[in-house]
mmCIF file of C-alpha atoms and ligand atoms in Angstrom:
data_model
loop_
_atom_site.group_PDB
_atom_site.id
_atom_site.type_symbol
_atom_site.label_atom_id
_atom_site.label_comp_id
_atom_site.label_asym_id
_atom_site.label_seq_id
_atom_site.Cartn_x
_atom_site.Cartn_y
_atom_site.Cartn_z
ATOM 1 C CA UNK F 27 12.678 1.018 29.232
ATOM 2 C CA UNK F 28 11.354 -2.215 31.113
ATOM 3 C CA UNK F 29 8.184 -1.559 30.405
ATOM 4 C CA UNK F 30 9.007 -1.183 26.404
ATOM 5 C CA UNK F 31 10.612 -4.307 26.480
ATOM 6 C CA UNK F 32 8.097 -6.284 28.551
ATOM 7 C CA UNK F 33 5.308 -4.829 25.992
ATOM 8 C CA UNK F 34 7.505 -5.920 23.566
ATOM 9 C CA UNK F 35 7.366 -9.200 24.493
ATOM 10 C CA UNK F 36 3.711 -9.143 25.493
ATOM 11 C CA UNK F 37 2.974 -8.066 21.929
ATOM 12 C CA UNK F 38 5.693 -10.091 19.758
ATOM 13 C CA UNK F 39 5.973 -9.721 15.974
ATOM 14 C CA UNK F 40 3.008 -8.100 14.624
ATOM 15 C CA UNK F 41 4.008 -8.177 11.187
ATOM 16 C CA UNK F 42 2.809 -10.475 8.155
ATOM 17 C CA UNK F 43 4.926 -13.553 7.180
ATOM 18 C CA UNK F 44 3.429 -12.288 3.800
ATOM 19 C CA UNK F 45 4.907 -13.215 0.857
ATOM 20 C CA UNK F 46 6.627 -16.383 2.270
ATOM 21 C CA UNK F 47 3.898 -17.026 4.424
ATOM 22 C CA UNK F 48 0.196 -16.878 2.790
ATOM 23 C CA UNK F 49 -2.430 -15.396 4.191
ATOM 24 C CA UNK F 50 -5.937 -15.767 4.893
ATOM 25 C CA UNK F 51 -8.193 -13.548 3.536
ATOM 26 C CA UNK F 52 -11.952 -12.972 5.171
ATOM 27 C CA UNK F 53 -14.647 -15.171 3.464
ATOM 28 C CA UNK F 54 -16.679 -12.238 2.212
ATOM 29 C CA UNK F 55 -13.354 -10.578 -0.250
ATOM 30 C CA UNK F 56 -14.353 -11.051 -4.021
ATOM 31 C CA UNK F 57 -10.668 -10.862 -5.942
ATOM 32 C CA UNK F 58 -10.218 -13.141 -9.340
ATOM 33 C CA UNK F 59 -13.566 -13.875 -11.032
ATOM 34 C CA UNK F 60 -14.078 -17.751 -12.252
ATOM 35 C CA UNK F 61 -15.527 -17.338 -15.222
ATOM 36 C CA UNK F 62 -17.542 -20.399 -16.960
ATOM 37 C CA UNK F 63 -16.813 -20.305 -20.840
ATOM 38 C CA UNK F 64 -19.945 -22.520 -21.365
ATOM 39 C CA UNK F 65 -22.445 -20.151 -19.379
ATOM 40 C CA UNK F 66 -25.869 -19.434 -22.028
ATOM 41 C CA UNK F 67 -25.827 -16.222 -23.367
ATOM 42 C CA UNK F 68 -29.027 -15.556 -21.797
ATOM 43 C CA UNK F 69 -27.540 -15.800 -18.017
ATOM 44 C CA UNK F 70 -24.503 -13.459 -19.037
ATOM 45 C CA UNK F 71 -26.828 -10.744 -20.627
ATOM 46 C CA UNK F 72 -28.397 -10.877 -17.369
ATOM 47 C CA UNK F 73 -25.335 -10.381 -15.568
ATOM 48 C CA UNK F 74 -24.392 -7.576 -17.842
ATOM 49 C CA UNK F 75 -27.833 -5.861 -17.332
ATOM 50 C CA UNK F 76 -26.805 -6.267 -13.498
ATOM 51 C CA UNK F 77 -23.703 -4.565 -13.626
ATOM 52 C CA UNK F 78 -23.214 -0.686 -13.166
ATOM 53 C CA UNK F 79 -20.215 -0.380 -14.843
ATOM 54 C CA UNK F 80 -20.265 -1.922 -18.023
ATOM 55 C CA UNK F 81 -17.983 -4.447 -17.742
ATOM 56 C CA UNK F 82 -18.799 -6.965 -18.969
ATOM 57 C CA UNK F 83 -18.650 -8.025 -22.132
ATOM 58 C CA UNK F 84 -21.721 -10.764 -23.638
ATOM 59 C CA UNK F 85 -19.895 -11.981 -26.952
ATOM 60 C CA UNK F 86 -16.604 -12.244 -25.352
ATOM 61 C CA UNK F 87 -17.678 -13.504 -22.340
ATOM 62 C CA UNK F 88 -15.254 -11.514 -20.565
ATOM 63 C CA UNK F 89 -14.838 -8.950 -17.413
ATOM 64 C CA UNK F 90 -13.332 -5.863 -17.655
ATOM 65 C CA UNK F 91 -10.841 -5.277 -13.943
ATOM 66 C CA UNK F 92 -10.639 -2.273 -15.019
ATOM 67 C CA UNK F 93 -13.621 -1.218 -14.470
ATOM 68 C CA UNK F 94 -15.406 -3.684 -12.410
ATOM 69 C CA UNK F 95 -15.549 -2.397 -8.982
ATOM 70 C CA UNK F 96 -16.030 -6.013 -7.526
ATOM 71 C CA UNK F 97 -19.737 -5.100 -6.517
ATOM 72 C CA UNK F 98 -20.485 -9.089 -6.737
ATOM 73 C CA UNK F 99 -24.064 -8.219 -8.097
ATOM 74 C CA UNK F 100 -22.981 -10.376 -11.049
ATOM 75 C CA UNK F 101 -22.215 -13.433 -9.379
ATOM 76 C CA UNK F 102 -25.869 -13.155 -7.314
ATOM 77 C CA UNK F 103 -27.279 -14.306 -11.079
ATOM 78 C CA UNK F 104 -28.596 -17.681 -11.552
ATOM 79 C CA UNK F 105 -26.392 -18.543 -8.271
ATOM 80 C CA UNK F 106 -22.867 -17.333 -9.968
ATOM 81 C CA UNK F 107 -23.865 -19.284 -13.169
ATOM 82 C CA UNK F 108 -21.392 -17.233 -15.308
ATOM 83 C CA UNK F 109 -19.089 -15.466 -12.664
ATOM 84 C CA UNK F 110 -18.105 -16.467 -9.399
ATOM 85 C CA UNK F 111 -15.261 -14.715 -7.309
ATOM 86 C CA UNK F 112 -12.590 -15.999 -5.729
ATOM 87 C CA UNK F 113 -9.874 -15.035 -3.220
ATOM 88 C CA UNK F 114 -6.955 -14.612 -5.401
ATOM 89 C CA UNK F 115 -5.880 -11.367 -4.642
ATOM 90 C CA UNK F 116 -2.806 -11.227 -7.600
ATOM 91 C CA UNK F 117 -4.890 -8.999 -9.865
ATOM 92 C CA UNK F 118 -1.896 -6.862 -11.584
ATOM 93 C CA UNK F 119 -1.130 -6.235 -14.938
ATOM 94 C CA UNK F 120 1.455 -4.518 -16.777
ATOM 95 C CA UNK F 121 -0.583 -4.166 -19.417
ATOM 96 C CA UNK F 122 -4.349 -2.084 -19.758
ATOM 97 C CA UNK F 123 -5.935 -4.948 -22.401
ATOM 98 C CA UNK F 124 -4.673 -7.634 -20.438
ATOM 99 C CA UNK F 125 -7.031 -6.464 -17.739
ATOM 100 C CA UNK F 126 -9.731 -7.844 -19.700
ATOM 101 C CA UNK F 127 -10.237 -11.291 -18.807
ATOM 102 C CA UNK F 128 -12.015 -14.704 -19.576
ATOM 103 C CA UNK F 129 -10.979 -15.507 -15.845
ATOM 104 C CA UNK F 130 -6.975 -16.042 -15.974
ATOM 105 C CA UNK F 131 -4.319 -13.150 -15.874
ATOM 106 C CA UNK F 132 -0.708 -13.733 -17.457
ATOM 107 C CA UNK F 133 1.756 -13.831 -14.904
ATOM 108 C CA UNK F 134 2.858 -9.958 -13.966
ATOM 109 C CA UNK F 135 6.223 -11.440 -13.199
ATOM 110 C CA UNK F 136 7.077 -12.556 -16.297
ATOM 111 C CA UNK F 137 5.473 -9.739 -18.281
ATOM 112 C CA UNK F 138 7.465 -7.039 -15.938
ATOM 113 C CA UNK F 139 10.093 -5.144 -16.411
ATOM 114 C CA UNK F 140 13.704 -5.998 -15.974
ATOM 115 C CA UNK F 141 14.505 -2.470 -16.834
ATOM 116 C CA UNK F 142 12.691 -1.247 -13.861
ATOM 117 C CA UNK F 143 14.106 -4.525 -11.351
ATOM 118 C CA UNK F 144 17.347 -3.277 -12.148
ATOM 119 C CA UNK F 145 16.584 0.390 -11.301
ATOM 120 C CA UNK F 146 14.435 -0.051 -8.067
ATOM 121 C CA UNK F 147 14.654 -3.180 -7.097
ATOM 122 C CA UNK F 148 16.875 -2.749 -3.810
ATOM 123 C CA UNK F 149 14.963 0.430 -3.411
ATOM 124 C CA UNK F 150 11.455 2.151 -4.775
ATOM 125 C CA UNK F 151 10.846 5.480 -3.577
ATOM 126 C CA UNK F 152 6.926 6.431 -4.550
ATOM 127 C CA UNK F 153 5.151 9.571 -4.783
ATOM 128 C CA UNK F 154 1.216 9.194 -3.944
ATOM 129 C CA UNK F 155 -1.121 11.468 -6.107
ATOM 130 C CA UNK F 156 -4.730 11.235 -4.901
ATOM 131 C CA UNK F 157 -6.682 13.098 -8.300
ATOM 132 C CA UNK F 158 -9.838 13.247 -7.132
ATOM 133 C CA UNK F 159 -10.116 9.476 -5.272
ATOM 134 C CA UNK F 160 -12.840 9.072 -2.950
ATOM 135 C CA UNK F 161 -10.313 8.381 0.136
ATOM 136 C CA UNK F 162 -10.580 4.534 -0.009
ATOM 137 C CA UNK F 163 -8.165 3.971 -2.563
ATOM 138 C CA UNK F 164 -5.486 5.991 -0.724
ATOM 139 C CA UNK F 165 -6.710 4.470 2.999
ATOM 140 C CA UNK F 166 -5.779 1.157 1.696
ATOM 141 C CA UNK F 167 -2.279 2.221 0.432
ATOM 142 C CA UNK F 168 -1.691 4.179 3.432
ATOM 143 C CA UNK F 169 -2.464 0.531 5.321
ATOM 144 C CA UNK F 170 0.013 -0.539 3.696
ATOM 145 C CA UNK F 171 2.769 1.404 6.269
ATOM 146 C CA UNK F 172 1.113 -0.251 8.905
ATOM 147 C CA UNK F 173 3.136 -2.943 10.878
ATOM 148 C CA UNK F 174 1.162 -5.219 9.788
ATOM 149 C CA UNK F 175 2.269 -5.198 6.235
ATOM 150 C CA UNK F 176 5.481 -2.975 7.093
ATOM 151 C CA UNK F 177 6.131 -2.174 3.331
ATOM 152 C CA UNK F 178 9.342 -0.599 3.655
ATOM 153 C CA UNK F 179 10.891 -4.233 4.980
ATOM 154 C CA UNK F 180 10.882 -4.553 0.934
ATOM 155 C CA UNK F 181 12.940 -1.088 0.515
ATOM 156 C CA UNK F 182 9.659 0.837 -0.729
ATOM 157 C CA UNK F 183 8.788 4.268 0.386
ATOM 158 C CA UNK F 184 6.131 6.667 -0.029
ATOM 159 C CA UNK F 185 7.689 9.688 0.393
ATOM 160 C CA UNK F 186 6.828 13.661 0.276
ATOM 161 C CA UNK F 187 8.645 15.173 -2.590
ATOM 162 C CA UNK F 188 8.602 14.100 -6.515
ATOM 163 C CA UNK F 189 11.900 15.076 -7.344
ATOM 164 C CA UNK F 190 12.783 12.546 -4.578
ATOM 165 C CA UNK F 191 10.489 9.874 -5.898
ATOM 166 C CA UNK F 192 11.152 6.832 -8.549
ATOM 167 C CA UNK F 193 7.747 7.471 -9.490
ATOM 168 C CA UNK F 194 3.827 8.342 -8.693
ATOM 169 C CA UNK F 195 1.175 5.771 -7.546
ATOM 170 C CA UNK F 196 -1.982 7.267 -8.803
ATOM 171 C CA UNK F 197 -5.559 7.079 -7.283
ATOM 172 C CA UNK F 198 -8.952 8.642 -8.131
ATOM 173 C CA UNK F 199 -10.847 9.508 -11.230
ATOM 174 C CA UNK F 200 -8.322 12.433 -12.602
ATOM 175 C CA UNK F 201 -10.762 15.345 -12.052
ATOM 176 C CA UNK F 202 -10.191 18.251 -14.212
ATOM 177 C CA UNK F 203 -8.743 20.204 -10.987
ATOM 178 C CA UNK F 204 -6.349 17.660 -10.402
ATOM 179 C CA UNK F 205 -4.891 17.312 -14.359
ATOM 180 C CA UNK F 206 -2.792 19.881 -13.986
ATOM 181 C CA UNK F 207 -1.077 19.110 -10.855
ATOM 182 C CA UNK F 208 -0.650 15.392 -11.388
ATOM 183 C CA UNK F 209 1.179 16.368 -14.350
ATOM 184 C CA UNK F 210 3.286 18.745 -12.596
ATOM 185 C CA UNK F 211 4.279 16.020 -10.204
ATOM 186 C CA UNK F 212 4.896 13.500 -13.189
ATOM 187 C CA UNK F 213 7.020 16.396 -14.579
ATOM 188 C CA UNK F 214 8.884 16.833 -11.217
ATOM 189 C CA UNK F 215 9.999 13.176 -10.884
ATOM 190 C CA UNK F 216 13.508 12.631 -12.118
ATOM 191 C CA UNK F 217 13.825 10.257 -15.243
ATOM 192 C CA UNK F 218 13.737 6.863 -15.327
ATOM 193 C CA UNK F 219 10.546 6.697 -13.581
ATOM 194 C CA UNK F 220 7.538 4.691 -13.276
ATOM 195 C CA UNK F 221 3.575 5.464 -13.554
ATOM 196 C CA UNK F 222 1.530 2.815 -11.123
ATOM 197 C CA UNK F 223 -2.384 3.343 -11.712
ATOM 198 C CA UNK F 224 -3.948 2.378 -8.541
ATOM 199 C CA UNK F 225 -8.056 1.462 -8.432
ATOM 200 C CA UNK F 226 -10.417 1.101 -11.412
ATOM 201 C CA UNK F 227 -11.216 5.182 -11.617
ATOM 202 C CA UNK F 228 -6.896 5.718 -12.276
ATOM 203 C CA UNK F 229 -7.943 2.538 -14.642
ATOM 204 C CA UNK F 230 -10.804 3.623 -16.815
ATOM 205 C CA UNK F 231 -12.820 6.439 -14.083
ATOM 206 C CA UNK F 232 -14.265 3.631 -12.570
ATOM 207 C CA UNK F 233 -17.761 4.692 -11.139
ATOM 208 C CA UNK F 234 -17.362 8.210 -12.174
ATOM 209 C CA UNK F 235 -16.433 6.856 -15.827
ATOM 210 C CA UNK F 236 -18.571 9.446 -18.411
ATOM 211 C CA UNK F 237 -18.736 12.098 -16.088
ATOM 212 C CA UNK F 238 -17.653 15.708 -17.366
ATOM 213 C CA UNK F 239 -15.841 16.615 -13.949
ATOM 214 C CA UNK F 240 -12.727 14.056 -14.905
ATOM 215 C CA UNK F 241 -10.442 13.082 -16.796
ATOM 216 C CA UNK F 242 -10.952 9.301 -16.604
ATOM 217 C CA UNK F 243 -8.064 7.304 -17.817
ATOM 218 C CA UNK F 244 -4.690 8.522 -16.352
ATOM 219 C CA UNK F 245 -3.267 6.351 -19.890
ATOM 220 C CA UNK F 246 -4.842 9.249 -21.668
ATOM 221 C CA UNK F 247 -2.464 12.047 -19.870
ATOM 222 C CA UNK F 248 0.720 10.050 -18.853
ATOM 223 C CA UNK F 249 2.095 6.544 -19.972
ATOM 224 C CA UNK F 250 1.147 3.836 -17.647
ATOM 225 C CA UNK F 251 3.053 1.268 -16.031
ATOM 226 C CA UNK F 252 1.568 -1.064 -13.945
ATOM 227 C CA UNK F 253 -2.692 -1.623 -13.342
ATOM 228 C CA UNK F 254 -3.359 -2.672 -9.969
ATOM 229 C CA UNK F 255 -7.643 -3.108 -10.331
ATOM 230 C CA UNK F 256 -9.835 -2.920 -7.697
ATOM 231 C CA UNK F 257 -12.304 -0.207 -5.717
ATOM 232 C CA UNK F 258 -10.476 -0.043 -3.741
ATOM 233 C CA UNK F 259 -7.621 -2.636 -4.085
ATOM 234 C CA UNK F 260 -6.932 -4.426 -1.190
ATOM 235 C CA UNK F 261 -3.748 -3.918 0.262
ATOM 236 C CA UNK F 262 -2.756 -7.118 -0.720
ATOM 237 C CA UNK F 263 -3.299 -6.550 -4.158
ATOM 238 C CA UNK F 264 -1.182 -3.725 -4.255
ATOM 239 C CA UNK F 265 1.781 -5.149 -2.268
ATOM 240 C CA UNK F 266 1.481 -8.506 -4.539
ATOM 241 C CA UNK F 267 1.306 -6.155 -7.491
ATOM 242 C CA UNK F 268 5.161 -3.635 -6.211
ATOM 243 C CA UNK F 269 6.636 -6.635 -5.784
ATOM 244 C CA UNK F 270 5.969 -8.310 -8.184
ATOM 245 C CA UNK F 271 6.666 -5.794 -10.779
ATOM 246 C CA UNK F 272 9.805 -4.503 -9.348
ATOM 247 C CA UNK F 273 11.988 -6.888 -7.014
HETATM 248 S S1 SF4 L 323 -18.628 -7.421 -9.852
HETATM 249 FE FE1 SF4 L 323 -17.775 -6.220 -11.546
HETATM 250 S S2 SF4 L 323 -18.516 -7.241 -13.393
HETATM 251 FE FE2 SF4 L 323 -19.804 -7.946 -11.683
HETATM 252 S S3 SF4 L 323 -21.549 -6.560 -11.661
HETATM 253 FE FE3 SF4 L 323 -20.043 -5.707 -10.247
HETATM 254 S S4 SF4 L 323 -18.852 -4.267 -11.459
HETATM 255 FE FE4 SF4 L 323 -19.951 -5.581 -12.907
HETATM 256 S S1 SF4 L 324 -11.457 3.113 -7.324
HETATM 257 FE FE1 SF4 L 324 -13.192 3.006 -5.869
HETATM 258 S S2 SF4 L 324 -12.199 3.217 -3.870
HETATM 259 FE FE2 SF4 L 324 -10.725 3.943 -5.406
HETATM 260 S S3 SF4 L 324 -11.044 6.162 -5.556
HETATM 261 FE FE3 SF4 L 324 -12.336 5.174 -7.112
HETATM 262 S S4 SF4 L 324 -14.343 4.925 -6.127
HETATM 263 FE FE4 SF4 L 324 -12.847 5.294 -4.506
#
């Protein structure tokens, strides 16, 4: 018992100050593009050239979070002459169009849902569906139960079971083996309940967009929620994004 207690003290509070506290995130993390309106058309045509995943748009001058996968090879053009990314990690929305962006997001507090505050805000129980992610997605949720970022100090859960869950936080492309299933557990959740699309493949497929194997777009099976972007997003992101949305 001693020696718990001197560790204890050794050790202190390992946990984040995070959300009254900000933190810092390493140099290298690529979260809200900066986006310069008066870029020539020539340098973003490069840019969109550049990027695997389609996402950017030329006449709009716009990125797509849903499907970028923040692979920065955009912002290597013409020394981030159109796109440049910063470290805001706040990358929610409750909304799949308002994911498109000229470089500002509306505020996901003020577009979310008091319907769902009421419900779970003293307490969200989730359900984690993994439909054919490549494992990142669902690491950096499962990080999220780490002292560090202690998510249930908020009152949210992962837990085991559906019918004990508020709703499902969805990762991965939606194979076609995993359609079936997912829906099941969707089924299995009690009413009211919420739909959280986590990572650009629950988004739009993400890098395995076009493929035969998936589904794509979980919007297309079940009615979405709340789009938390990112390949993975970081943990951050996602914890911004729950509470956010629902306390
Ligand atoms: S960071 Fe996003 S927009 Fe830029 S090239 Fe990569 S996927 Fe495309
Ligand atoms: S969004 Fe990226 S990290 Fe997440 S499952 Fe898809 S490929 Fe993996």
């Amino acid at each position: 018992m001693l020696k718990i207690i001197r560790n204890k003290l050794e050790q202190g509070c390992k946990t984040s100050g995070y959300p009254k506290e900000g933190l810092n995130l390493y140099q290298r993390y690529r979260g809200m593009p900066i986006i310069d309106p008066q870029c020539s058309r020539e340098i973003i045509e490069q840019c969109a050239a550049l990027c695997p995943q389609e996402a950017i748009d030329v006449a709009e001058k716009s990125i797509d979070l849903g499907r970028c996968t923040f692979c920065g090879q955009c912002a290597g053009v013409a020394d981030g002459a159109f796109v440049r990314f910063s470290q805001n990690f706040e990358l929610a929305t409750a909304r799949r169009e308002e994911l498109i962006t000229t470089g500002e997001l509306p505020e996901l507090a003020e577009h979310s849902s008091q319907h769902f505050k009421k419900l779970f805000g003293r307490s969200l129980q989730l359900r984690q569906v993994s439909a054919g992610g490549c494992n990142c997605c669902e690491a950096d949720t499962n990080v999220l139960n780490t002292p560090f970022f202690d998510l249930s100090r908020f009152g949210i859960d992962f837990v085991a079971s559906p019918r004990h869950a508020d709703g499902i936080h969805v990762t991965g492309p939606i194979s076609r083996n995993m359609e079936q299933a997912l829906v099941d557990t969707y089924t299995a959740v009690p009413s009211p309940k919420v739909v959280i699309a986590g990572g650009c493949c629950a988004i739009s497929g993400g890098p395995f967009s076009g493929s035969e194997a998936i589904v794509g777009e979980l919007n297309r099976i079940i009615p979405v929620d709340l789009y938390i972007p990112g390949c993975p997003p970081h943990p951050l992101t996602t914890l911004h994004a729950l509470l956010s949305y629902f306390k």
